[in-house]
Tab-separated table of N, CA and C in Angstrom:
chain	number	residue	atom	x	y	z
A	25	MET	N	79.201	-16.362	-10.067
A	25	MET	CA	78.051	-16.039	-9.348
A	25	MET	C	77.020	-17.072	-9.487
A	26	ILE	N	76.537	-17.398	-10.773
A	26	ILE	CA	75.583	-18.353	-11.132
A	26	ILE	C	76.145	-19.474	-11.884
A	27	HIS	N	75.948	-20.762	-11.465
A	27	HIS	CA	76.415	-21.796	-12.284
A	27	HIS	C	75.296	-22.910	-12.227
A	28	LEU	N	74.838	-23.197	-13.423
A	28	LEU	CA	73.739	-24.226	-13.581
A	28	LEU	C	74.328	-25.351	-14.364
A	29	SER	N	74.151	-26.594	-13.995
A	29	SER	CA	74.679	-27.667	-14.692
A	29	SER	C	73.578	-28.799	-14.811
A	30	SER	N	73.148	-28.987	-15.931
A	30	SER	CA	72.072	-30.010	-16.343
A	30	SER	C	70.802	-29.800	-15.537
A	31	ILE	N	70.414	-28.580	-15.519
A	31	ILE	CA	69.182	-28.256	-14.822
A	31	ILE	C	68.001	-28.666	-15.641
A	32	THR	N	67.107	-29.548	-15.014
A	32	THR	CA	65.954	-30.106	-15.773
A	32	THR	C	64.642	-29.783	-14.845
A	33	LYS	N	63.688	-29.311	-15.464
A	33	LYS	CA	62.447	-29.106	-14.699
A	33	LYS	C	61.292	-29.711	-15.365
A	34	ARG	N	60.594	-30.543	-14.725
A	34	ARG	CA	59.374	-31.304	-15.421
A	34	ARG	C	58.134	-30.971	-14.529
A	35	TYR	N	56.968	-30.816	-15.131
A	35	TYR	CA	55.739	-30.639	-14.365
A	35	TYR	C	54.878	-31.761	-14.849
A	36	ARG	N	54.114	-32.297	-13.886
A	36	ARG	CA	53.192	-33.403	-14.178
A	36	ARG	C	51.784	-32.928	-13.809
A	37	PHE	N	50.850	-33.036	-14.783
A	37	PHE	CA	49.502	-32.662	-14.639
A	37	PHE	C	48.679	-33.961	-15.062
A	38	ALA	N	47.970	-34.489	-14.027
A	38	ALA	CA	47.249	-35.747	-14.265
A	38	ALA	C	48.370	-36.838	-15.006
A	39	GLN	N	47.926	-37.213	-16.260
A	39	GLN	CA	48.819	-38.161	-16.972
A	39	GLN	C	49.832	-37.567	-17.906
A	40	VAL	N	49.779	-36.237	-17.911
A	40	VAL	CA	50.705	-35.566	-18.926
A	40	VAL	C	51.907	-34.956	-18.128
A	41	GLU	N	53.102	-35.370	-18.662
A	41	GLU	CA	54.292	-34.705	-18.073
A	41	GLU	C	54.852	-33.727	-19.203
A	42	THR	N	55.223	-32.570	-18.775
A	42	THR	CA	55.771	-31.532	-19.498
A	42	THR	C	57.292	-31.233	-19.078
A	43	THR	N	58.191	-31.168	-19.996
A	43	THR	CA	59.518	-30.841	-19.708
A	43	THR	C	59.683	-29.308	-20.015
A	44	ALA	N	59.915	-28.423	-18.939
A	44	ALA	CA	59.892	-26.926	-19.135
A	44	ALA	C	61.397	-26.620	-19.426
A	45	LEU	N	62.281	-27.331	-18.749
A	45	LEU	CA	63.793	-27.149	-18.969
A	45	LEU	C	64.381	-28.435	-19.111
A	46	ASN	N	65.255	-28.639	-20.055
A	46	ASN	CA	65.942	-29.921	-20.371
A	46	ASN	C	67.468	-29.769	-20.404
A	47	ALA	N	68.103	-30.217	-19.283
A	47	ALA	CA	69.601	-30.135	-19.069
A	47	ALA	C	70.226	-28.821	-19.442
A	48	ILE	N	69.734	-27.808	-18.775
A	48	ILE	CA	70.240	-26.438	-19.111
A	48	ILE	C	71.569	-26.171	-18.288
A	49	ASP	N	72.616	-25.766	-19.059
A	49	ASP	CA	73.876	-25.267	-18.476
A	49	ASP	C	73.945	-23.930	-18.616
A	50	LEU	N	74.356	-23.151	-17.599
A	50	LEU	CA	74.582	-21.638	-17.700
A	50	LEU	C	75.548	-21.177	-16.665
A	51	GLN	N	76.410	-20.203	-17.031
A	51	GLN	CA	77.314	-19.504	-16.123
A	51	GLN	C	77.106	-18.077	-16.412
A	52	VAL	N	76.934	-17.381	-15.325
A	52	VAL	CA	76.833	-15.877	-15.258
A	52	VAL	C	77.775	-15.335	-14.224
A	53	ASP	N	78.674	-14.553	-14.592
A	53	ASP	CA	79.700	-13.909	-13.666
A	53	ASP	C	79.200	-12.586	-13.111
A	54	ARG	N	79.774	-12.328	-11.988
A	54	ARG	CA	79.333	-10.895	-11.324
A	54	ARG	C	79.573	-9.891	-12.360
A	55	GLY	N	78.497	-8.902	-12.393
A	55	GLY	CA	78.645	-7.740	-13.264
A	55	GLY	C	78.048	-8.026	-14.738
A	56	GLU	N	77.876	-9.304	-15.105
A	56	GLU	CA	77.324	-9.486	-16.429
A	56	GLU	C	75.802	-9.195	-16.476
A	57	PHE	N	75.355	-8.858	-17.621
A	57	PHE	CA	73.968	-8.783	-17.908
A	57	PHE	C	73.599	-9.887	-18.903
A	58	VAL	N	72.516	-10.606	-18.601
A	58	VAL	CA	72.152	-11.657	-19.463
A	58	VAL	C	70.693	-11.523	-19.743
A	59	SER	N	70.382	-11.805	-21.105
A	59	SER	CA	69.014	-11.771	-21.480
A	59	SER	C	68.625	-13.068	-21.984
A	60	VAL	N	67.479	-13.697	-21.611
A	60	VAL	CA	67.053	-14.962	-22.058
A	60	VAL	C	65.795	-14.732	-22.912
A	61	MET	N	65.866	-15.188	-24.188
A	61	MET	CA	64.796	-14.960	-25.082
A	61	MET	C	64.278	-16.222	-25.622
A	62	GLY	N	63.092	-16.210	-26.037
A	62	GLY	CA	62.473	-17.493	-26.629
A	62	GLY	C	60.890	-17.304	-26.715
A	63	THR	N	60.279	-18.182	-27.444
A	63	THR	CA	58.839	-18.137	-27.606
A	63	THR	C	58.123	-18.336	-26.273
A	64	SER	N	56.866	-17.915	-26.334
A	64	SER	CA	56.006	-18.292	-25.130
A	64	SER	C	55.833	-19.593	-24.705
A	65	GLY	N	56.017	-20.027	-23.446
A	65	GLY	CA	56.058	-21.353	-23.002
A	65	GLY	C	57.267	-22.149	-23.207
A	66	CYS	N	58.415	-21.490	-23.530
A	66	CYS	CA	59.575	-22.332	-23.708
A	66	CYS	C	60.422	-22.430	-22.471
A	67	GLY	N	59.999	-21.902	-21.301
A	67	GLY	CA	60.604	-22.144	-19.975
A	67	GLY	C	61.405	-20.955	-19.400
A	68	LYS	N	61.276	-19.739	-19.988
A	68	LYS	CA	61.951	-18.586	-19.487
A	68	LYS	C	61.584	-18.210	-18.065
A	69	SER	N	60.282	-18.142	-17.745
A	69	SER	CA	59.848	-17.892	-16.395
A	69	SER	C	60.251	-19.005	-15.411
A	70	THR	N	60.203	-20.188	-15.969
A	70	THR	CA	60.528	-21.286	-15.012
A	70	THR	C	62.047	-21.182	-14.689
A	71	LEU	N	62.963	-20.852	-15.691
A	71	LEU	CA	64.348	-20.634	-15.395
A	71	LEU	C	64.525	-19.544	-14.390
A	72	LEU	N	63.776	-18.471	-14.478
A	72	LEU	CA	64.028	-17.243	-13.698
A	72	LEU	C	63.556	-17.620	-12.261
A	73	ASN	N	62.400	-18.419	-12.114
A	73	ASN	CA	61.928	-18.949	-10.781
A	73	ASN	C	62.893	-19.753	-10.177
A	74	ILE	N	63.637	-20.619	-10.972
A	74	ILE	CA	64.802	-21.457	-10.291
A	74	ILE	C	65.932	-20.539	-9.808
A	75	LEU	N	66.243	-19.669	-10.828
A	75	LEU	CA	67.355	-18.756	-10.435
A	75	LEU	C	67.192	-17.933	-9.177
A	76	GLY	N	65.808	-17.532	-9.094
A	76	GLY	CA	65.411	-16.759	-7.826
A	76	GLY	C	65.067	-17.423	-6.667
A	77	LEU	N	65.255	-18.793	-6.600
A	77	LEU	CA	65.008	-19.667	-5.541
A	77	LEU	C	63.405	-19.737	-5.204
A	78	ILE	N	62.581	-19.437	-6.150
A	78	ILE	CA	61.147	-19.514	-5.971
A	78	ILE	C	60.720	-20.888	-6.248
A	79	ASP	N	61.404	-21.595	-7.185
A	79	ASP	CA	61.118	-23.030	-7.598
A	79	ASP	C	62.431	-23.759	-7.531
A	80	GLN	N	62.421	-25.018	-7.693
A	80	GLN	CA	63.598	-25.872	-7.744
A	80	GLN	C	63.601	-26.891	-8.882
A	81	SER	N	64.615	-27.286	-9.322
A	81	SER	CA	64.730	-28.124	-10.451
A	81	SER	C	64.362	-29.636	-10.000
A	82	ASN	N	64.113	-30.422	-10.964
A	82	ASN	CA	63.994	-31.918	-10.616
A	82	ASN	C	65.434	-32.534	-10.720
A	83	GLU	N	66.252	-32.088	-11.477
A	83	GLU	CA	67.648	-32.643	-11.705
A	83	GLU	C	68.670	-31.494	-11.961
A	84	GLY	N	69.819	-31.871	-11.741
A	84	GLY	CA	70.998	-30.823	-11.970
A	84	GLY	C	71.394	-30.222	-10.720
A	85	THR	N	72.454	-29.406	-10.908
A	85	THR	CA	72.956	-28.581	-9.783
A	85	THR	C	72.938	-27.189	-10.120
A	86	TYR	N	72.777	-26.340	-9.036
A	86	TYR	CA	72.710	-24.889	-8.992
A	86	TYR	C	73.598	-24.392	-8.005
A	87	THR	N	74.561	-23.574	-8.361
A	87	THR	CA	75.390	-22.985	-7.412
A	87	THR	C	75.218	-21.414	-7.593
A	88	LEU	N	74.973	-20.873	-6.397
A	88	LEU	CA	74.729	-19.336	-6.574
A	88	LEU	C	75.602	-18.742	-5.421
A	89	PHE	N	76.433	-17.791	-5.817
A	89	PHE	CA	77.361	-17.037	-4.842
A	89	PHE	C	78.310	-18.174	-4.146
A	90	GLY	N	78.611	-19.126	-4.810
A	90	GLY	CA	79.501	-20.124	-4.227
A	90	GLY	C	78.714	-21.295	-3.391
A	91	LYS	N	77.373	-21.096	-3.328
A	91	LYS	CA	76.722	-21.971	-2.481
A	91	LYS	C	75.926	-23.028	-3.330
A	92	GLN	N	75.986	-24.257	-2.937
A	92	GLN	CA	75.282	-25.293	-3.628
A	92	GLN	C	73.850	-25.219	-3.135
A	93	ILE	N	72.967	-24.792	-4.109
A	93	ILE	CA	71.535	-24.587	-3.769
A	93	ILE	C	70.752	-25.832	-3.268
A	94	ASN	N	71.103	-26.887	-3.977
A	94	ASN	CA	70.494	-28.273	-3.738
A	94	ASN	C	70.635	-28.683	-2.283
A	95	THR	N	71.715	-28.182	-1.617
A	95	THR	CA	71.886	-28.736	-0.262
A	95	THR	C	71.328	-27.785	0.842
A	96	LEU	N	70.964	-26.569	0.428
A	96	LEU	CA	70.459	-25.606	1.412
A	96	LEU	C	69.080	-26.031	1.987
A	97	SER	N	68.827	-25.665	3.190
A	97	SER	CA	67.510	-25.776	3.748
A	97	SER	C	66.543	-24.788	3.199
A	98	LYS	N	65.163	-24.958	3.389
A	98	LYS	CA	64.285	-23.983	2.971
A	98	LYS	C	64.569	-22.574	3.557
A	99	ARG	N	64.981	-22.603	4.891
A	99	ARG	CA	65.260	-21.276	5.484
A	99	ARG	C	66.542	-20.648	4.998
A	100	GLU	N	67.489	-21.415	4.739
A	100	GLU	CA	68.714	-20.961	4.112
A	100	GLU	C	68.560	-20.248	2.730
A	101	LYS	N	67.583	-21.031	2.062
A	101	LYS	CA	67.184	-20.361	0.647
A	101	LYS	C	66.458	-19.031	0.862
A	102	THR	N	65.622	-19.043	1.838
A	102	THR	CA	64.792	-17.729	2.028
A	102	THR	C	65.735	-16.637	2.430
A	103	ILE	N	66.667	-16.882	3.276
A	103	ILE	CA	67.735	-15.837	3.648
A	103	ILE	C	68.510	-15.479	2.462
A	104	LEU	N	68.973	-16.386	1.764
A	104	LEU	CA	69.721	-16.100	0.475
A	104	LEU	C	68.831	-15.125	-0.476
A	105	ARG	N	67.709	-15.489	-0.722
A	105	ARG	CA	66.767	-14.764	-1.608
A	105	ARG	C	66.535	-13.398	-1.047
A	106	ARG	N	66.218	-13.316	0.225
A	106	ARG	CA	65.902	-12.040	0.782
A	106	ARG	C	67.125	-11.123	0.899
A	107	GLU	N	68.300	-11.579	1.068
A	107	GLU	CA	69.440	-10.724	1.128
A	107	GLU	C	70.149	-10.425	-0.166
A	108	HIS	N	69.888	-11.145	-1.084
A	108	HIS	CA	70.719	-11.047	-2.376
A	108	HIS	C	70.075	-11.012	-3.668
A	109	ILE	N	68.617	-11.226	-3.756
A	109	ILE	CA	68.018	-11.387	-4.876
A	109	ILE	C	66.795	-10.359	-4.990
A	110	GLY	N	66.763	-9.614	-6.129
A	110	GLY	CA	65.647	-8.744	-6.344
A	110	GLY	C	64.796	-9.329	-7.509
A	111	PHE	N	63.603	-9.484	-7.480
A	111	PHE	CA	62.806	-10.045	-8.607
A	111	PHE	C	61.750	-9.220	-9.022
A	112	VAL	N	61.636	-8.858	-10.389
A	112	VAL	CA	60.545	-8.095	-11.028
A	112	VAL	C	59.737	-9.208	-11.733
A	113	PHE	N	58.538	-9.457	-11.218
A	113	PHE	CA	57.615	-10.482	-11.745
A	113	PHE	C	56.850	-9.938	-13.075
A	114	GLN	N	56.666	-10.805	-13.973
A	114	GLN	CA	55.934	-10.566	-15.274
A	114	GLN	C	54.795	-9.721	-15.107
A	115	SER	N	53.930	-10.061	-14.099
A	115	SER	CA	52.684	-9.383	-13.840
A	115	SER	C	52.779	-8.285	-12.592
A	116	PHE	N	54.074	-7.977	-12.377
A	116	PHE	CA	54.325	-7.089	-11.293
A	116	PHE	C	54.173	-7.564	-9.850
A	117	ASN	N	52.954	-8.183	-9.551
A	117	ASN	CA	52.673	-8.670	-8.338
A	117	ASN	C	52.766	-7.583	-7.242
A	118	VAL	N	52.303	-6.388	-7.621
A	118	VAL	CA	52.234	-5.367	-6.580
A	118	VAL	C	50.894	-5.603	-5.751
A	119	ILE	N	50.841	-5.338	-4.508
A	119	ILE	CA	49.752	-5.617	-3.632
A	119	ILE	C	48.729	-4.501	-3.715
A	120	PRO	N	47.476	-4.693	-4.230
A	120	PRO	CA	46.640	-3.543	-4.559
A	120	PRO	C	46.174	-2.782	-3.407
A	121	TYR	N	46.053	-3.355	-2.190
A	121	TYR	CA	45.489	-2.606	-1.109
A	121	TYR	C	46.615	-1.952	-0.290
A	122	LEU	N	47.930	-2.067	-0.634
A	122	LEU	CA	49.009	-1.337	-0.065
A	122	LEU	C	49.325	-0.116	-0.868
A	123	SER	N	49.693	0.857	-0.186
A	123	SER	CA	50.232	2.034	-0.944
A	123	SER	C	51.496	1.675	-1.776
A	124	VAL	N	51.818	2.648	-2.619
A	124	VAL	CA	53.097	2.484	-3.374
A	124	VAL	C	54.221	2.332	-2.420
A	125	PHE	N	54.343	3.169	-1.317
A	125	PHE	CA	55.506	3.156	-0.439
A	125	PHE	C	55.425	1.776	0.243
A	126	ASP	N	54.207	1.271	0.789
A	126	ASP	CA	54.178	0.122	1.431
A	126	ASP	C	54.553	-1.148	0.591
A	127	ASN	N	54.288	-1.121	-0.619
A	127	ASN	CA	54.706	-2.204	-1.571
A	127	ASN	C	56.253	-2.166	-1.653
A	128	VAL	N	56.826	-0.995	-1.749
A	128	VAL	CA	58.283	-0.905	-1.845
A	128	VAL	C	59.098	-1.333	-0.572
A	129	GLU	N	58.405	-0.872	0.542
A	129	GLU	CA	59.008	-1.091	1.746
A	129	GLU	C	58.979	-2.589	2.217
A	130	LEU	N	57.954	-3.288	1.730
A	130	LEU	CA	57.625	-4.717	2.098
A	130	LEU	C	58.887	-5.692	2.302
A	131	PRO	N	59.686	-5.705	1.311
A	131	PRO	CA	60.832	-6.606	1.435
A	131	PRO	C	61.773	-6.254	2.715
A	132	LEU	N	61.795	-4.990	3.071
A	132	LEU	CA	62.760	-4.527	4.135
A	132	LEU	C	62.208	-4.957	5.431
A	133	ILE	N	60.847	-5.218	5.520
A	133	ILE	CA	60.288	-5.570	6.746
A	133	ILE	C	60.771	-6.886	7.349
A	134	TYR	N	61.192	-7.749	6.351
A	134	TYR	CA	61.684	-9.068	6.710
A	134	TYR	C	63.243	-9.052	7.069
A	135	THR	N	63.814	-7.875	7.160
A	135	THR	CA	65.211	-7.659	7.452
A	135	THR	C	65.326	-7.036	8.864
A	136	PRO	N	66.467	-7.251	9.447
A	136	PRO	CA	66.709	-6.509	10.815
A	136	PRO	C	66.744	-5.049	10.781
A	137	MET	N	66.448	-4.466	9.727
A	137	MET	CA	66.557	-2.942	9.505
A	137	MET	C	65.536	-2.251	10.296
A	138	ARG	N	65.966	-1.122	11.011
A	138	ARG	CA	64.984	-0.406	11.832
A	138	ARG	C	63.993	0.495	10.908
A	139	ALA	N	62.963	0.737	11.551
A	139	ALA	CA	61.758	1.431	10.645
A	139	ALA	C	62.295	2.782	10.083
A	140	LEU	N	63.054	3.627	10.745
A	140	LEU	CA	63.441	4.759	10.114
A	140	LEU	C	64.451	4.594	8.953
A	141	GLU	N	65.227	3.644	9.004
A	141	GLU	CA	66.160	3.256	7.825
A	141	GLU	C	65.286	2.778	6.721
A	142	ARG	N	64.345	1.940	6.976
A	142	ARG	CA	63.465	1.332	6.014
A	142	ARG	C	62.782	2.403	5.220
A	143	LYS	N	62.201	3.508	5.988
A	143	LYS	CA	61.477	4.654	5.384
A	143	LYS	C	62.476	5.310	4.500
A	144	GLU	N	63.696	5.577	4.973
A	144	GLU	CA	64.616	6.317	4.159
A	144	GLU	C	64.973	5.578	2.828
A	145	ARG	N	65.310	4.367	2.991
A	145	ARG	CA	65.583	3.408	1.870
A	145	ARG	C	64.547	3.444	0.854
A	146	GLY	N	63.327	3.267	1.301
A	146	GLY	CA	62.169	3.135	0.470
A	146	GLY	C	61.989	4.508	-0.255
A	147	LEU	N	61.955	5.634	0.468
A	147	LEU	CA	61.846	6.955	-0.238
A	147	LEU	C	62.905	7.243	-1.288
A	148	GLU	N	64.137	6.785	-0.898
A	148	GLU	CA	65.274	7.051	-1.896
A	148	GLU	C	65.093	6.217	-3.088
A	149	THR	N	64.665	5.010	-2.976
A	149	THR	CA	64.434	4.168	-4.099
A	149	THR	C	63.307	4.656	-4.995
A	150	LEU	N	62.178	5.152	-4.367
A	150	LEU	CA	61.082	5.743	-5.159
A	150	LEU	C	61.549	7.001	-5.884
A	151	MET	N	62.401	7.871	-5.192
A	151	MET	CA	62.955	8.986	-5.867
A	151	MET	C	63.683	8.644	-7.046
A	152	LYS	N	64.569	7.640	-6.926
A	152	LYS	CA	65.421	7.206	-8.106
A	152	LYS	C	64.697	6.854	-9.296
A	153	LEU	N	63.504	6.241	-9.105
A	153	LEU	CA	62.626	5.816	-10.154
A	153	LEU	C	61.560	6.840	-10.535
A	154	GLY	N	61.568	7.971	-9.935
A	154	GLY	CA	60.744	9.066	-10.374
A	154	GLY	C	59.226	8.897	-10.024
A	155	ILE	N	58.931	8.241	-8.873
A	155	ILE	CA	57.581	8.003	-8.540
A	155	ILE	C	57.338	8.291	-7.063
A	156	VAL	N	58.354	8.954	-6.385
A	156	VAL	CA	58.084	9.310	-5.024
A	156	VAL	C	56.828	10.152	-4.720
A	157	HIS	N	56.434	10.852	-5.750
A	157	HIS	CA	55.191	11.745	-5.643
A	157	HIS	C	53.932	10.898	-5.639
A	158	ARG	N	54.139	9.561	-5.935
A	158	ARG	CA	52.949	8.625	-5.904
A	158	ARG	C	52.888	7.774	-4.640
A	159	LYS	N	53.788	7.994	-3.728
A	159	LYS	CA	54.018	7.079	-2.653
A	159	LYS	C	52.757	6.787	-1.900
A	160	ASN	N	51.775	7.604	-1.751
A	160	ASN	CA	50.598	7.291	-1.024
A	160	ASN	C	49.396	6.779	-1.864
A	161	GLN	N	49.706	6.598	-3.187
A	161	GLN	CA	48.531	6.048	-3.812
A	161	GLN	C	48.584	4.516	-3.935
A	162	ARG	N	47.456	3.991	-4.323
A	162	ARG	CA	47.375	2.561	-4.443
A	162	ARG	C	47.736	2.176	-5.812
A	163	PRO	N	48.359	0.967	-6.106
A	163	PRO	CA	48.750	0.593	-7.422
A	163	PRO	C	47.752	0.739	-8.512
A	164	LEU	N	46.392	0.496	-8.185
A	164	LEU	CA	45.389	0.587	-9.187
A	164	LEU	C	45.075	1.973	-9.561
A	165	GLN	N	45.658	2.972	-8.930
A	165	GLN	CA	45.514	4.318	-9.338
A	165	GLN	C	46.666	4.842	-10.228
A	166	LEU	N	47.458	3.853	-10.611
A	166	LEU	CA	48.661	4.217	-11.471
A	166	LEU	C	48.511	3.563	-12.806
A	167	SER	N	49.364	4.115	-13.765
A	167	SER	CA	49.447	3.551	-15.080
A	167	SER	C	50.223	2.285	-14.962
A	168	GLY	N	50.096	1.477	-16.068
A	168	GLY	CA	50.928	0.233	-16.133
A	168	GLY	C	52.357	0.434	-15.935
A	169	GLY	N	52.968	1.476	-16.678
A	169	GLY	CA	54.288	1.867	-16.513
A	169	GLY	C	54.665	2.140	-15.112
A	170	GLN	N	53.836	3.023	-14.374
A	170	GLN	CA	54.128	3.335	-13.062
A	170	GLN	C	54.118	2.219	-12.096
A	171	GLN	N	53.087	1.156	-12.341
A	171	GLN	CA	53.055	0.000	-11.597
A	171	GLN	C	54.307	-0.746	-11.702
A	172	GLN	N	54.876	-0.765	-12.942
A	172	GLN	CA	56.149	-1.609	-13.259
A	172	GLN	C	57.232	-0.904	-12.420
A	173	ARG	N	57.272	0.361	-12.437
A	173	ARG	CA	58.375	0.975	-11.616
A	173	ARG	C	58.238	0.773	-10.210
A	174	VAL	N	57.008	0.645	-9.706
A	174	VAL	CA	56.831	0.227	-8.262
A	174	VAL	C	57.366	-1.182	-8.046
A	175	ALA	N	57.155	-2.038	-9.019
A	175	ALA	CA	57.748	-3.485	-8.961
A	175	ALA	C	59.299	-3.454	-9.013
A	176	VAL	N	59.782	-2.526	-9.798
A	176	VAL	CA	61.266	-2.484	-9.917
A	176	VAL	C	61.862	-1.891	-8.794
A	177	ALA	N	61.149	-0.787	-8.121
A	177	ALA	CA	61.596	-0.260	-6.921
A	177	ALA	C	61.620	-1.284	-5.847
A	178	ARG	N	60.631	-2.099	-5.733
A	178	ARG	CA	60.435	-3.171	-4.675
A	178	ARG	C	61.717	-4.151	-4.889
A	179	ALA	N	61.975	-4.563	-6.166
A	179	ALA	CA	63.148	-5.409	-6.354
A	179	ALA	C	64.470	-4.811	-5.933
A	180	LEU	N	64.637	-3.430	-6.155
A	180	LEU	CA	65.872	-2.704	-5.937
A	180	LEU	C	66.087	-2.350	-4.525
A	181	VAL	N	65.041	-2.182	-3.726
A	181	VAL	CA	65.191	-1.602	-2.320
A	181	VAL	C	66.079	-2.371	-1.496
A	182	ASN	N	66.352	-3.580	-1.562
A	182	ASN	CA	67.254	-4.285	-0.690
A	182	ASN	C	68.631	-4.275	-1.275
A	183	LYS	N	68.908	-3.478	-2.394
A	183	LYS	CA	70.201	-3.538	-2.973
A	183	LYS	C	70.678	-4.895	-3.272
A	184	PRO	N	70.085	-5.677	-4.039
A	184	PRO	CA	70.392	-7.063	-4.341
A	184	PRO	C	71.662	-7.127	-5.127
A	185	SER	N	72.360	-8.308	-4.937
A	185	SER	CA	73.473	-8.626	-5.702
A	185	SER	C	73.047	-9.198	-7.141
A	186	LEU	N	71.806	-9.766	-7.153
A	186	LEU	CA	71.261	-10.301	-8.381
A	186	LEU	C	69.948	-9.730	-8.634
A	187	LEU	N	69.636	-9.245	-9.696
A	187	LEU	CA	68.393	-8.682	-10.192
A	187	LEU	C	67.753	-9.586	-11.334
A	188	LEU	N	66.635	-10.132	-11.057
A	188	LEU	CA	66.013	-10.993	-12.106
A	188	LEU	C	64.701	-10.173	-12.463
A	189	ALA	N	64.471	-10.161	-13.765
A	189	ALA	CA	63.290	-9.481	-14.218
A	189	ALA	C	62.635	-10.307	-15.324
A	190	ASP	N	61.413	-10.680	-15.124
A	190	ASP	CA	60.522	-11.538	-16.080
A	190	ASP	C	59.761	-10.575	-16.956
A	191	GLU	N	60.218	-10.474	-18.179
A	191	GLU	CA	59.626	-9.640	-19.201
A	191	GLU	C	59.580	-8.169	-18.748
A	192	PRO	N	60.624	-7.526	-18.422
A	192	PRO	CA	60.611	-6.180	-17.966
A	192	PRO	C	60.130	-5.194	-19.003
C-alpha cells in the first residue's frame, strides 16, 4: 500500500537549510497499523504530510496504492487524497464558523455524492463517534475531546483506505 524509498525533505529559510527527513525508507501493507514516534521537531508531521499528499519530498520515491506519486499531476494527487486518505490534523483544523455537521460533511461536498447521501453518511459517522447530538453546534462550543472527535469524523466520513493521524 505505502512504499517510501530514500525520501528526503529539506526546508530552506533565508540562509539556513534544515533537513526534516533524511533518506527515509518505509513499507506499510494494507491492514497494518503503524505508529511513528520521536521528539518534537524530528519530522513526524512532515512525514505524515508527505504520506497524505499535502506536501512532497525533495528526493526519493513514494508509491501509494501501486501509483508512483512523483509522476502524478496535482489533480491526480487531489483525487487520490480525496478518495482514499483521511487525515486528522494535530490541531484538528475544524472550521469554527461551520457547524459540527458541516465540518464533517465538508469532504463529501467534493465528491459526486448526492446531498441526501452526504447527509446520511455524515449523521452515521457522527453517531458512531457519539457526537450526533452536537451536530448543530459550532466547534468552539465543544470541549477539546469533542472537537477531536469532529476531526476524526471528518477524516472517516469518506471511508478512506488510509487514515493518517497527527498526534491523535
